[in-house]
């Protein structure tokens, strides 16, 4: 009985969030909605919103029931200043909140989705959204997004490790460094007449999603490098906006993260 009640309540939470997102999308008229998923990382959300605003994009922030006071204050300020639409979930649904059935269903054929902890390329084309839409069409893939270089002049790379779970038949779990994990995403270059493109899966790093090309593979994607490359700020201590104490607390409370705290 408790499980049935829990499922009912959870379903209501999803439906409520879907209604909020549907309203926000309608307010954008015909613009491609860009969704930012948030959870106890307000400084990153604020930074990400500012980057989109600088490119004439008003994003939709999905907050996953953040409890952090600073984050809640930042989101309230963002909403009050109308820099973004802030929609709030009553429960933490994880980084893939936007892809839950009722929520995904209210999103249009084409939308963008991202975690907030990216530093955009200063040379990112003004029409980057349209170009990524075109890339989806060119390769007929579900997602087209930013490549994430990890060897960057002037920035040291973190020595933190992440949990790697590979193997469908015989599981293989180990701890790997950023280069050990990310290098494989640069091994499959694709031919394109103008852009540097790689066949590589994308989870919730920034990407344009095109429902028309969804074939059942959530990670079906290409990554665009060059002027589309972005930096994943937590990989670089000099760029990380979270203090070590806040990051430790964030990682412990974020079940969707694969990063370890030491």
GROMACS .gro file of C-alpha atoms in nm:
model
  262
    1UNK     CA    1   0.000   0.000   0.000
    2UNK     CA    2   0.283   0.238   0.088
    3UNK     CA    3   0.452   0.170  -0.248
    4UNK     CA    4   0.130   0.245  -0.434
    5UNK     CA    5   0.085   0.568  -0.240
    6UNK     CA    6   0.448   0.663  -0.302
    7UNK     CA    7   0.410   0.606  -0.678
    8UNK     CA    8   0.091   0.813  -0.681
    9UNK     CA    9   0.254   1.104  -0.500
   10UNK     CA   10   0.563   1.087  -0.723
   11UNK     CA   11   0.341   1.086  -1.032
   12UNK     CA   12   0.164   1.397  -0.905
   13UNK     CA   13   0.500   1.569  -0.855
   14UNK     CA   14   0.602   1.489  -1.212
   15UNK     CA   15   0.270   1.611  -1.351
   16UNK     CA   16   0.299   1.935  -1.155
   17UNK     CA   17   0.650   1.996  -1.283
   18UNK     CA   18   0.543   1.914  -1.638
   19UNK     CA   19   0.266   2.175  -1.614
   20UNK     CA   20   0.518   2.438  -1.500
   21UNK     CA   21   0.752   2.355  -1.787
   22UNK     CA   22   0.470   2.357  -2.040
   23UNK     CA   23   0.374   2.707  -1.927
   24UNK     CA   24   0.734   2.829  -1.950
   25UNK     CA   25   0.778   2.682  -2.298
   26UNK     CA   26   0.457   2.852  -2.413
   27UNK     CA   27   0.595   3.186  -2.292
   28UNK     CA   28   0.892   3.149  -2.526
   29UNK     CA   29   0.670   3.164  -2.833
   30UNK     CA   30   0.863   2.985  -3.107
   31UNK     CA   31   1.210   3.000  -2.951
   32UNK     CA   32   1.389   2.672  -2.887
   33UNK     CA   33   1.363   2.608  -2.511
   34UNK     CA   34   1.691   2.553  -2.329
   35UNK     CA   35   1.661   2.368  -1.999
   36UNK     CA   36   1.918   2.384  -1.718
   37UNK     CA   37   1.894   2.122  -1.445
   38UNK     CA   38   1.974   2.249  -1.095
   39UNK     CA   39   2.045   2.087  -0.760
   40UNK     CA   40   2.227   2.267  -0.477
   41UNK     CA   41   2.465   2.436  -0.722
   42UNK     CA   42   2.322   2.786  -0.749
   43UNK     CA   43   2.653   2.957  -0.828
   44UNK     CA   44   2.685   2.741  -1.137
   45UNK     CA   45   2.323   2.797  -1.237
   46UNK     CA   46   2.368   3.174  -1.209
   47UNK     CA   47   2.686   3.158  -1.419
   48UNK     CA   48   2.516   2.942  -1.683
   49UNK     CA   49   2.209   3.166  -1.701
   50UNK     CA   50   2.433   3.470  -1.751
   51UNK     CA   51   2.611   3.299  -2.039
   52UNK     CA   52   2.282   3.219  -2.210
   53UNK     CA   53   2.147   3.570  -2.147
   54UNK     CA   54   2.459   3.714  -2.311
   55UNK     CA   55   2.358   3.516  -2.619
   56UNK     CA   56   1.996   3.638  -2.608
   57UNK     CA   57   1.862   3.314  -2.461
   58UNK     CA   58   1.623   3.305  -2.166
   59UNK     CA   59   1.656   2.950  -2.032
   60UNK     CA   60   1.428   2.738  -1.816
   61UNK     CA   61   1.585   2.627  -1.488
   62UNK     CA   62   1.452   2.302  -1.342
   63UNK     CA   63   1.534   2.296  -0.973
   64UNK     CA   64   1.540   1.951  -0.818
   65UNK     CA   65   1.421   2.048  -0.469
   66UNK     CA   66   1.746   2.219  -0.369
   67UNK     CA   67   1.787   2.255   0.005
   68UNK     CA   68   2.097   2.471  -0.005
   69UNK     CA   69   2.001   2.820   0.120
   70UNK     CA   70   2.243   2.994  -0.115
   71UNK     CA   71   2.103   2.810  -0.415
   72UNK     CA   72   1.744   2.887  -0.322
   73UNK     CA   73   1.830   3.256  -0.282
   74UNK     CA   74   2.011   3.267  -0.615
   75UNK     CA   75   1.719   3.101  -0.795
   76UNK     CA   76   1.473   3.343  -0.637
   77UNK     CA   77   1.685   3.636  -0.758
   78UNK     CA   78   1.710   3.490  -1.109
   79UNK     CA   79   1.332   3.447  -1.127
   80UNK     CA   80   1.265   3.795  -0.987
   81UNK     CA   81   1.499   3.953  -1.242
   82UNK     CA   82   1.332   3.747  -1.518
   83UNK     CA   83   1.669   3.621  -1.637
   84UNK     CA   84   1.524   3.272  -1.663
   85UNK     CA   85   1.205   3.078  -1.597
   86UNK     CA   86   1.255   2.889  -1.272
   87UNK     CA   87   1.037   2.582  -1.226
   88UNK     CA   88   1.057   2.378  -0.909
   89UNK     CA   89   1.020   2.009  -0.841
   90UNK     CA   90   0.899   1.898  -0.499
   91UNK     CA   91   1.144   1.606  -0.510
   92UNK     CA   92   1.488   1.544  -0.654
   93UNK     CA   93   1.433   1.355  -0.979
   94UNK     CA   94   1.797   1.354  -1.083
   95UNK     CA   95   1.995   1.506  -1.366
   96UNK     CA   96   1.765   1.355  -1.631
   97UNK     CA   97   1.449   1.511  -1.490
   98UNK     CA   98   1.358   1.665  -1.826
   99UNK     CA   99   1.345   1.324  -1.990
  100UNK     CA  100   1.084   1.174  -1.757
  101UNK     CA  101   0.775   1.079  -1.959
  102UNK     CA  102   0.520   1.351  -1.873
  103UNK     CA  103   0.790   1.620  -1.882
  104UNK     CA  104   0.947   1.502  -2.207
  105UNK     CA  105   0.600   1.489  -2.361
  106UNK     CA  106   0.537   1.862  -2.308
  107UNK     CA  107   0.867   1.961  -2.467
  108UNK     CA  108   0.866   2.052  -2.836
  109UNK     CA  109   1.030   1.854  -3.116
  110UNK     CA  110   1.357   2.039  -3.058
  111UNK     CA  111   1.495   2.158  -2.725
  112UNK     CA  112   1.825   2.206  -2.545
  113UNK     CA  113   1.930   2.048  -2.216
  114UNK     CA  114   2.230   2.094  -1.992
  115UNK     CA  115   2.396   2.074  -1.655
  116UNK     CA  116   2.498   2.424  -1.543
  117UNK     CA  117   2.871   2.372  -1.486
  118UNK     CA  118   3.008   2.464  -1.829
  119UNK     CA  119   3.220   2.755  -1.946
  120UNK     CA  120   3.112   2.837  -2.299
  121UNK     CA  121   3.362   2.904  -2.575
  122UNK     CA  122   3.423   3.276  -2.620
  123UNK     CA  123   3.403   3.217  -2.996
  124UNK     CA  124   3.077   3.020  -2.982
  125UNK     CA  125   2.882   3.118  -3.295
  126UNK     CA  126   2.585   3.347  -3.247
  127UNK     CA  127   2.364   3.092  -3.423
  128UNK     CA  128   2.500   2.796  -3.226
  129UNK     CA  129   2.152   2.659  -3.156
  130UNK     CA  130   2.055   2.651  -3.522
  131UNK     CA  131   2.390   2.503  -3.621
  132UNK     CA  132   2.348   2.221  -3.372
  133UNK     CA  133   1.995   2.160  -3.498
  134UNK     CA  134   2.142   2.128  -3.847
  135UNK     CA  135   2.406   1.887  -3.717
  136UNK     CA  136   2.131   1.666  -3.572
  137UNK     CA  137   1.969   1.661  -3.912
  138UNK     CA  138   2.295   1.597  -4.095
  139UNK     CA  139   2.384   1.293  -3.886
  140UNK     CA  140   2.024   1.201  -3.797
  141UNK     CA  141   2.115   1.176  -3.429
  142UNK     CA  142   1.914   1.249  -3.116
  143UNK     CA  143   2.165   1.493  -2.968
  144UNK     CA  144   2.430   1.733  -3.094
  145UNK     CA  145   2.628   1.916  -2.831
  146UNK     CA  146   2.951   2.065  -2.707
  147UNK     CA  147   3.278   1.871  -2.704
  148UNK     CA  148   3.463   1.884  -2.371
  149UNK     CA  149   3.842   1.917  -2.405
  150UNK     CA  150   4.036   1.821  -2.094
  151UNK     CA  151   4.386   1.928  -2.197
  152UNK     CA  152   4.372   2.307  -2.191
  153UNK     CA  153   4.671   2.541  -2.188
  154UNK     CA  154   4.688   2.746  -1.870
  155UNK     CA  155   4.465   2.521  -1.660
  156UNK     CA  156   4.562   2.231  -1.437
  157UNK     CA  157   4.335   1.928  -1.438
  158UNK     CA  158   4.180   1.788  -1.122
  159UNK     CA  159   4.316   1.462  -0.983
  160UNK     CA  160   3.972   1.358  -0.860
  161UNK     CA  161   3.846   1.030  -0.998
  162UNK     CA  162   3.510   0.904  -1.109
  163UNK     CA  163   3.337   0.569  -1.088
  164UNK     CA  164   3.342   0.381  -1.416
  165UNK     CA  165   3.085   0.107  -1.472
  166UNK     CA  166   3.141  -0.079  -1.796
  167UNK     CA  167   3.029  -0.415  -1.926
  168UNK     CA  168   2.676  -0.545  -1.972
  169UNK     CA  169   2.744  -0.915  -1.921
  170UNK     CA  170   3.038  -0.907  -1.681
  171UNK     CA  171   3.036  -0.574  -1.492
  172UNK     CA  172   3.363  -0.387  -1.455
  173UNK     CA  173   3.375  -0.112  -1.193
  174UNK     CA  174   3.683   0.097  -1.130
  175UNK     CA  175   3.798   0.450  -1.052
  176UNK     CA  176   3.936   0.650  -1.343
  177UNK     CA  177   4.086   0.993  -1.401
  178UNK     CA  178   3.932   1.251  -1.633
  179UNK     CA  179   4.171   1.169  -1.922
  180UNK     CA  180   4.114   0.796  -1.880
  181UNK     CA  181   3.739   0.846  -1.909
  182UNK     CA  182   3.717   1.128  -2.162
  183UNK     CA  183   3.982   1.023  -2.416
  184UNK     CA  184   3.747   0.769  -2.574
  185UNK     CA  185   3.507   1.046  -2.675
  186UNK     CA  186   3.767   1.186  -2.917
  187UNK     CA  187   3.841   0.860  -3.101
  188UNK     CA  188   3.569   0.866  -3.367
  189UNK     CA  189   3.590   1.177  -3.589
  190UNK     CA  190   3.311   1.220  -3.842
  191UNK     CA  191   3.319   1.388  -4.182
  192UNK     CA  192   3.147   1.726  -4.202
  193UNK     CA  193   3.203   2.002  -4.455
  194UNK     CA  194   3.260   2.276  -4.195
  195UNK     CA  195   3.273   2.147  -3.839
  196UNK     CA  196   3.495   1.923  -3.627
  197UNK     CA  197   3.255   1.652  -3.513
  198UNK     CA  198   3.297   1.332  -3.313
  199UNK     CA  199   3.065   1.039  -3.260
  200UNK     CA  200   3.039   1.031  -2.881
  201UNK     CA  201   2.758   0.977  -2.632
  202UNK     CA  202   2.608   1.267  -2.441
  203UNK     CA  203   2.421   1.239  -2.114
  204UNK     CA  204   2.324   1.580  -1.971
  205UNK     CA  205   2.611   1.797  -2.093
  206UNK     CA  206   2.478   2.074  -2.320
  207UNK     CA  207   2.314   1.941  -2.632
  208UNK     CA  208   2.032   2.018  -2.866
  209UNK     CA  209   1.788   1.727  -2.861
  210UNK     CA  210   1.584   1.639  -3.170
  211UNK     CA  211   1.295   1.404  -3.095
  212UNK     CA  212   1.254   1.316  -3.462
  213UNK     CA  213   1.580   1.123  -3.455
  214UNK     CA  214   1.535   0.944  -3.124
  215UNK     CA  215   1.575   0.570  -3.187
  216UNK     CA  216   1.559   0.440  -2.832
  217UNK     CA  217   1.921   0.521  -2.750
  218UNK     CA  218   1.927   0.805  -2.495
  219UNK     CA  219   2.300   0.861  -2.552
  220UNK     CA  220   2.284   0.872  -2.934
  221UNK     CA  221   2.487   1.186  -3.005
  222UNK     CA  222   2.770   1.372  -3.169
  223UNK     CA  223   2.997   1.628  -3.007
  224UNK     CA  224   3.111   1.938  -3.193
  225UNK     CA  225   3.459   2.072  -3.115
  226UNK     CA  226   3.640   2.386  -3.236
  227UNK     CA  227   3.446   2.699  -3.143
  228UNK     CA  228   3.174   2.480  -2.991
  229UNK     CA  229   3.408   2.324  -2.735
  230UNK     CA  230   3.322   2.408  -2.375
  231UNK     CA  231   3.506   2.354  -2.049
  232UNK     CA  232   3.359   2.139  -1.775
  233UNK     CA  233   3.455   2.375  -1.495
  234UNK     CA  234   3.474   2.124  -1.205
  235UNK     CA  235   3.759   1.948  -1.388
  236UNK     CA  236   3.976   2.257  -1.349
  237UNK     CA  237   4.045   2.378  -0.992
  238UNK     CA  238   4.106   2.735  -1.112
  239UNK     CA  239   3.761   2.743  -1.274
  240UNK     CA  240   3.557   2.548  -1.020
  241UNK     CA  241   3.299   2.779  -0.861
  242UNK     CA  242   3.228   2.549  -0.567
  243UNK     CA  243   3.455   2.551  -0.263
  244UNK     CA  244   3.600   2.213  -0.163
  245UNK     CA  245   3.359   2.200   0.131
  246UNK     CA  246   3.053   2.279  -0.082
  247UNK     CA  247   3.161   2.038  -0.353
  248UNK     CA  248   3.205   1.758  -0.102
  249UNK     CA  249   2.855   1.821   0.033
  250UNK     CA  250   2.714   1.843  -0.321
  251UNK     CA  251   2.868   1.513  -0.428
  252UNK     CA  252   2.745   1.333  -0.117
  253UNK     CA  253   2.390   1.455  -0.177
  254UNK     CA  254   2.387   1.407  -0.553
  255UNK     CA  255   2.312   1.043  -0.629
  256UNK     CA  256   2.338   1.097  -1.006
  257UNK     CA  257   2.701   1.206  -0.984
  258UNK     CA  258   2.975   0.951  -1.055
  259UNK     CA  259   3.251   1.163  -0.902
  260UNK     CA  260   3.409   1.051  -0.577
  261UNK     CA  261   3.491   1.303  -0.307
  262UNK     CA  262   3.854   1.207  -0.258
   0.00000   0.00000   0.00000
